[in-house]
C-alpha atoms as a PDB file:
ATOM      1  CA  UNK A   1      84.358 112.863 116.921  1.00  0.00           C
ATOM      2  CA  UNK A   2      86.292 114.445 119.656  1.00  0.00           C
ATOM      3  CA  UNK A   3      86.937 118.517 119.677  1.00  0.00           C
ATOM      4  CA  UNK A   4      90.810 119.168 121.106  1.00  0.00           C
ATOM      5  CA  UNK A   5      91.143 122.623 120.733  1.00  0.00           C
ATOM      6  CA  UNK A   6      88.824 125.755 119.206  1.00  0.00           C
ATOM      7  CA  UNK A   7      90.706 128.253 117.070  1.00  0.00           C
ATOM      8  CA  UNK A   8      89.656 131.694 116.743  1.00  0.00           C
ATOM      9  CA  UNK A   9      89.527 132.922 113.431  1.00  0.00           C
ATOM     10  CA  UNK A  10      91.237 129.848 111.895  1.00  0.00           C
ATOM     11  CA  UNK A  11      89.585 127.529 110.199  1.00  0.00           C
ATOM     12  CA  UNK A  12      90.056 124.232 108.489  1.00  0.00           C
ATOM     13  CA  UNK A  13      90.148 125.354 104.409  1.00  0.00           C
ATOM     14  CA  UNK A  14      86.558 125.177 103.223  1.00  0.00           C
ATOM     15  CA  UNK A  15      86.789 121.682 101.417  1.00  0.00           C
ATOM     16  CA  UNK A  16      88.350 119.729 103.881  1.00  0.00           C
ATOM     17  CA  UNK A  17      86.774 118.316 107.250  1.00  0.00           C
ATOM     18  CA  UNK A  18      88.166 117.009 110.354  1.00  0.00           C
ATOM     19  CA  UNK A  19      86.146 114.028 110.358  1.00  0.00           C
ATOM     20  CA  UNK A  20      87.275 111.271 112.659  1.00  0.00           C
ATOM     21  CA  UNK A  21      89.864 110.499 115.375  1.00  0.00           C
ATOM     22  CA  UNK A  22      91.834 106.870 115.224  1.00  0.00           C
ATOM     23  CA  UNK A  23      94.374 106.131 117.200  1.00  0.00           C
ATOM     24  CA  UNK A  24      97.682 106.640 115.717  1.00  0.00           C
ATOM     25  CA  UNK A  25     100.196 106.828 118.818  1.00  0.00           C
ATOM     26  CA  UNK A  26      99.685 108.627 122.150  1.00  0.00           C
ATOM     27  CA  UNK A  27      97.336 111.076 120.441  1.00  0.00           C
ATOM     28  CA  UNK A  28      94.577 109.937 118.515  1.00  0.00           C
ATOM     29  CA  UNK A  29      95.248 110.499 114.575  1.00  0.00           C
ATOM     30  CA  UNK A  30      93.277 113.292 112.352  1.00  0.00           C
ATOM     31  CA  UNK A  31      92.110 112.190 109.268  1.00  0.00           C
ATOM     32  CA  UNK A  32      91.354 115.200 106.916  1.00  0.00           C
ATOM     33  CA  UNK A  33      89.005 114.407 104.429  1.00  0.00           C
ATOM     34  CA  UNK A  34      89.175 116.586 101.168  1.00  0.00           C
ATOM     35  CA  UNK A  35      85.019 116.346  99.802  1.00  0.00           C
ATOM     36  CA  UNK A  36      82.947 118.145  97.208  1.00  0.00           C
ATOM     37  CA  UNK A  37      80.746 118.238 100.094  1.00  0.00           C
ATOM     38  CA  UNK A  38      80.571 119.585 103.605  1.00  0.00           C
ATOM     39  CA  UNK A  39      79.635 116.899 105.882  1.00  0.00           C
ATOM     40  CA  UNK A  40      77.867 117.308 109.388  1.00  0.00           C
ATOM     41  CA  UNK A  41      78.795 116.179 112.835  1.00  0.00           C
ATOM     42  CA  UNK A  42      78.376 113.045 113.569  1.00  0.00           C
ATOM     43  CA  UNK A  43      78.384 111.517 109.816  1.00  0.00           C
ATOM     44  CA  UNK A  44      79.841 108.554 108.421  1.00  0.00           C
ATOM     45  CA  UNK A  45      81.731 108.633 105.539  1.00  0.00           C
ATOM     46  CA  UNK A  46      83.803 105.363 104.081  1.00  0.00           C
ATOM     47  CA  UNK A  47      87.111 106.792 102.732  1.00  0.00           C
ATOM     48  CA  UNK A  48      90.045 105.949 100.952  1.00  0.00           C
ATOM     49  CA  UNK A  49      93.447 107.449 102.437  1.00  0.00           C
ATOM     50  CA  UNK A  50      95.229 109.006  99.608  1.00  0.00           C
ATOM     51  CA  UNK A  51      98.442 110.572 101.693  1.00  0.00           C
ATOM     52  CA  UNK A  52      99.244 111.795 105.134  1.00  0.00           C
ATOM     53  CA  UNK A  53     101.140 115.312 106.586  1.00  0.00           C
ATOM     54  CA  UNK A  54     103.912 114.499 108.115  1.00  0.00           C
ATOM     55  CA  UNK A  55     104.638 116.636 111.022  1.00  0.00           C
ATOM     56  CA  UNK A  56     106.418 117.009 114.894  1.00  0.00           C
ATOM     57  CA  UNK A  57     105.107 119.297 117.506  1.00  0.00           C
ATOM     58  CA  UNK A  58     105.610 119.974 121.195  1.00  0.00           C
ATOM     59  CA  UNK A  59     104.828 116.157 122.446  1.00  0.00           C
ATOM     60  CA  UNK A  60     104.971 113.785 119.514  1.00  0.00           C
ATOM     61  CA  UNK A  61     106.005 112.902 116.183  1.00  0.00           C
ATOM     62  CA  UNK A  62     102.485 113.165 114.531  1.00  0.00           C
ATOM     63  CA  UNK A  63     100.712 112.483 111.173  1.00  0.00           C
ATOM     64  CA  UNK A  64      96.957 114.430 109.349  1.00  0.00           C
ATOM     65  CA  UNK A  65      96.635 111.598 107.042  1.00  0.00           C
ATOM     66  CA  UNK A  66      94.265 112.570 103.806  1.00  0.00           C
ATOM     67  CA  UNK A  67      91.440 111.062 102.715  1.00  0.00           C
ATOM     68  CA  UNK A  68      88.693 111.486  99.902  1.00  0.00           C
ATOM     69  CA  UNK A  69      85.255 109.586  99.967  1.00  0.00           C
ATOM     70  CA  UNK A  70      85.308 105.771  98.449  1.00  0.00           C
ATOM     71  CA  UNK A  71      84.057 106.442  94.632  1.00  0.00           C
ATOM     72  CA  UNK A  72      80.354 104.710  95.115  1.00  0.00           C
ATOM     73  CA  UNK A  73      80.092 108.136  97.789  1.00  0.00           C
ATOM     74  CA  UNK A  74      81.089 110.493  94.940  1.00  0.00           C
ATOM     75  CA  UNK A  75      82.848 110.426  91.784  1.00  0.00           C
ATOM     76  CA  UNK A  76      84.125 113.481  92.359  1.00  0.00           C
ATOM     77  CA  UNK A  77      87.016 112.222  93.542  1.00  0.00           C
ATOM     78  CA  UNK A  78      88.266 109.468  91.525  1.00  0.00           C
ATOM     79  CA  UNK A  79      91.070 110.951  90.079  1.00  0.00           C
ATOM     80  CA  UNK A  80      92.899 111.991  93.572  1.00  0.00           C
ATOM     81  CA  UNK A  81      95.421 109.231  94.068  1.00  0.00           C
ATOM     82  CA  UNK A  82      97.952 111.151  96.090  1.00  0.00           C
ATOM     83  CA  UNK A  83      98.463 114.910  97.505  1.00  0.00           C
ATOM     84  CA  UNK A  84      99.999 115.493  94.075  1.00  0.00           C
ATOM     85  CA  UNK A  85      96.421 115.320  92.310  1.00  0.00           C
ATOM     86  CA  UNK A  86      95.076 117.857  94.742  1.00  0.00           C
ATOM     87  CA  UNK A  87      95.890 121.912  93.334  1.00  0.00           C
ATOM     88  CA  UNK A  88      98.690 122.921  94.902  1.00  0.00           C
ATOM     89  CA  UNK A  89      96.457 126.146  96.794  1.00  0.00           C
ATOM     90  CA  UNK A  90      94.353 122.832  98.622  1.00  0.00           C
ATOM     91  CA  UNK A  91      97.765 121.523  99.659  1.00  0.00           C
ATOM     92  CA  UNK A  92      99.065 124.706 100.819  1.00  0.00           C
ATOM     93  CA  UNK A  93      96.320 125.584 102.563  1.00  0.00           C
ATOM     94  CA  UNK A  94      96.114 122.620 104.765  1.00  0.00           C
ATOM     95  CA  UNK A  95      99.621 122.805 105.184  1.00  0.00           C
ATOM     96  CA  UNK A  96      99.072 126.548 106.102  1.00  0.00           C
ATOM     97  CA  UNK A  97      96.413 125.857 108.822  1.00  0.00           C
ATOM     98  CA  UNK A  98      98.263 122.737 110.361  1.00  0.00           C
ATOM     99  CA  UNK A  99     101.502 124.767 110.602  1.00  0.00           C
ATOM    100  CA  UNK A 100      99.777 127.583 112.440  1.00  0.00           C
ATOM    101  CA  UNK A 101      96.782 126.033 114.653  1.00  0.00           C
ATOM    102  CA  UNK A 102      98.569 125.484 117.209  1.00  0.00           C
ATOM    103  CA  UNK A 103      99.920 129.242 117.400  1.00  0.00           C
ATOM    104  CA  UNK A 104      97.308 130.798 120.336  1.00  0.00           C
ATOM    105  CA  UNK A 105      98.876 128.252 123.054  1.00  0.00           C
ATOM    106  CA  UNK A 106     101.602 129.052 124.721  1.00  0.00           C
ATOM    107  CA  UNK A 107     104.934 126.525 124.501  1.00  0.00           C
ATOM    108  CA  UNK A 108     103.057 124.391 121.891  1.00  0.00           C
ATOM    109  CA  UNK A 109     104.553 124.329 118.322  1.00  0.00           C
ATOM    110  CA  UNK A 110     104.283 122.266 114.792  1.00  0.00           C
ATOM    111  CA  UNK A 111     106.887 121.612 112.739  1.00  0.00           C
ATOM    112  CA  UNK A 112     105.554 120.281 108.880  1.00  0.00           C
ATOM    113  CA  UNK A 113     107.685 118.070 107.212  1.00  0.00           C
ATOM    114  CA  UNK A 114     105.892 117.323 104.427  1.00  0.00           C
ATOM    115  CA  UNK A 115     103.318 115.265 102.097  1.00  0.00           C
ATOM    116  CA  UNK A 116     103.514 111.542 101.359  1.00  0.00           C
ATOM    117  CA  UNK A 117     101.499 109.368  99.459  1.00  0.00           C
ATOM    118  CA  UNK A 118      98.792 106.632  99.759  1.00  0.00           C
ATOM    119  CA  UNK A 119     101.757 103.984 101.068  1.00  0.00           C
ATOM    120  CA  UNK A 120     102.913 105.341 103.685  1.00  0.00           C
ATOM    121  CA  UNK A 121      99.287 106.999 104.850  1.00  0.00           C
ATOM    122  CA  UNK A 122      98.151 102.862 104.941  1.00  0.00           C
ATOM    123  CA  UNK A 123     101.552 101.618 107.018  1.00  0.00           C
ATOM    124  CA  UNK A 124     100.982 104.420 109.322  1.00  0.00           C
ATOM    125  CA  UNK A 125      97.147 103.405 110.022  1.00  0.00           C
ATOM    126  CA  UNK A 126      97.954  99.956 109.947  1.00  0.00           C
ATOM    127  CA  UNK A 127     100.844 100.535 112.857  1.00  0.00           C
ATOM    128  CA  UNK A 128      98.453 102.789 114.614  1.00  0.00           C
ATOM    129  CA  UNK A 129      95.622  99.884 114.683  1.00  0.00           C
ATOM    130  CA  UNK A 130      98.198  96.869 115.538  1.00  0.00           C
ATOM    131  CA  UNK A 131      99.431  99.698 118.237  1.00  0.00           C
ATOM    132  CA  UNK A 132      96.234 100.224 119.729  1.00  0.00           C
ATOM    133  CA  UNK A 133      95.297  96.276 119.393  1.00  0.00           C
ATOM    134  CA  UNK A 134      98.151  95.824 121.662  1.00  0.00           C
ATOM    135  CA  UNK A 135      97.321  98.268 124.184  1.00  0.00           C
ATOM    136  CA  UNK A 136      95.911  97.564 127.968  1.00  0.00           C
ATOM    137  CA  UNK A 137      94.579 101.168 128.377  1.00  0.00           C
ATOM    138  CA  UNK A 138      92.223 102.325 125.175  1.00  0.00           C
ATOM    139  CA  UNK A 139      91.847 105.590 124.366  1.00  0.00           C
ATOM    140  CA  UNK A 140      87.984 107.136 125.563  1.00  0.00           C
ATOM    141  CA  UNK A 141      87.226 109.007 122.496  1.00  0.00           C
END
């Protein structure tokens, strides 16, 4: 896990934690992972993706994708399919913080374009892997 930035006073929304870094396109990929459970630094947790924020900002066309913890983890989160399972508050709130993180430094922006579902969460990892299989220079995260 790789810190890019510190935020003061904003916070991911309690339930959800920036877990792990894969690379997506120029910019390693966020994967926010909803859990019953707050998980430590460090930890491994097999996940399921169940959607992915679409977003732009300053640099990039750029992606949060959502994930939950595989059932034999928790059952806690069987039921979440899509975003659509999630309350709409969890949603909004993510949506809130991604909008907004960004805010303290100067000429950077985010522009959210929305939630999609578990399809297009799995072509956009699966692009990001074949696009990092394919390049010279890795990423040192």
């Amino acid at each position: 896990m790789r810190l890019d930035r510190v935020n003061p006073g904003r916070s991911v929304p309690d339930d959800a934690n920036v877990v792990i870094e894969i690379p997506m396109n120029a910019d390693p990929g966020d994967v926010l992972v909803i859990s019953p459970y707050s998980l430590i630094t460090g930890v491994a947790v097999r996940c399921r993706s169940v959607g992915m924020l679409r977003m732009d900002d300053e640099a990039i066309k750029d992606a949060k994708l959502l994930a939950v913890p595989i059932d034999r983890v928790t059952s806690q989160c069987r039921g979440i399919r899509s975003p659509r399972d999630l309350p709409p508050a969890r949603l909004n709130a993510s949506t809130h913080f991604f909008q907004h993180y960004k805010d303290p430094e100067p000429g950077k922006w985010v522009k959210v374009k929305g939630w999609t579902g578990a399809p297009a969460a799995r072509r956009e990892i699966l692009s990001g892997v074949k696009r990092d299989n394919a390049a010279r220079k890795k990423p040192a995260f």
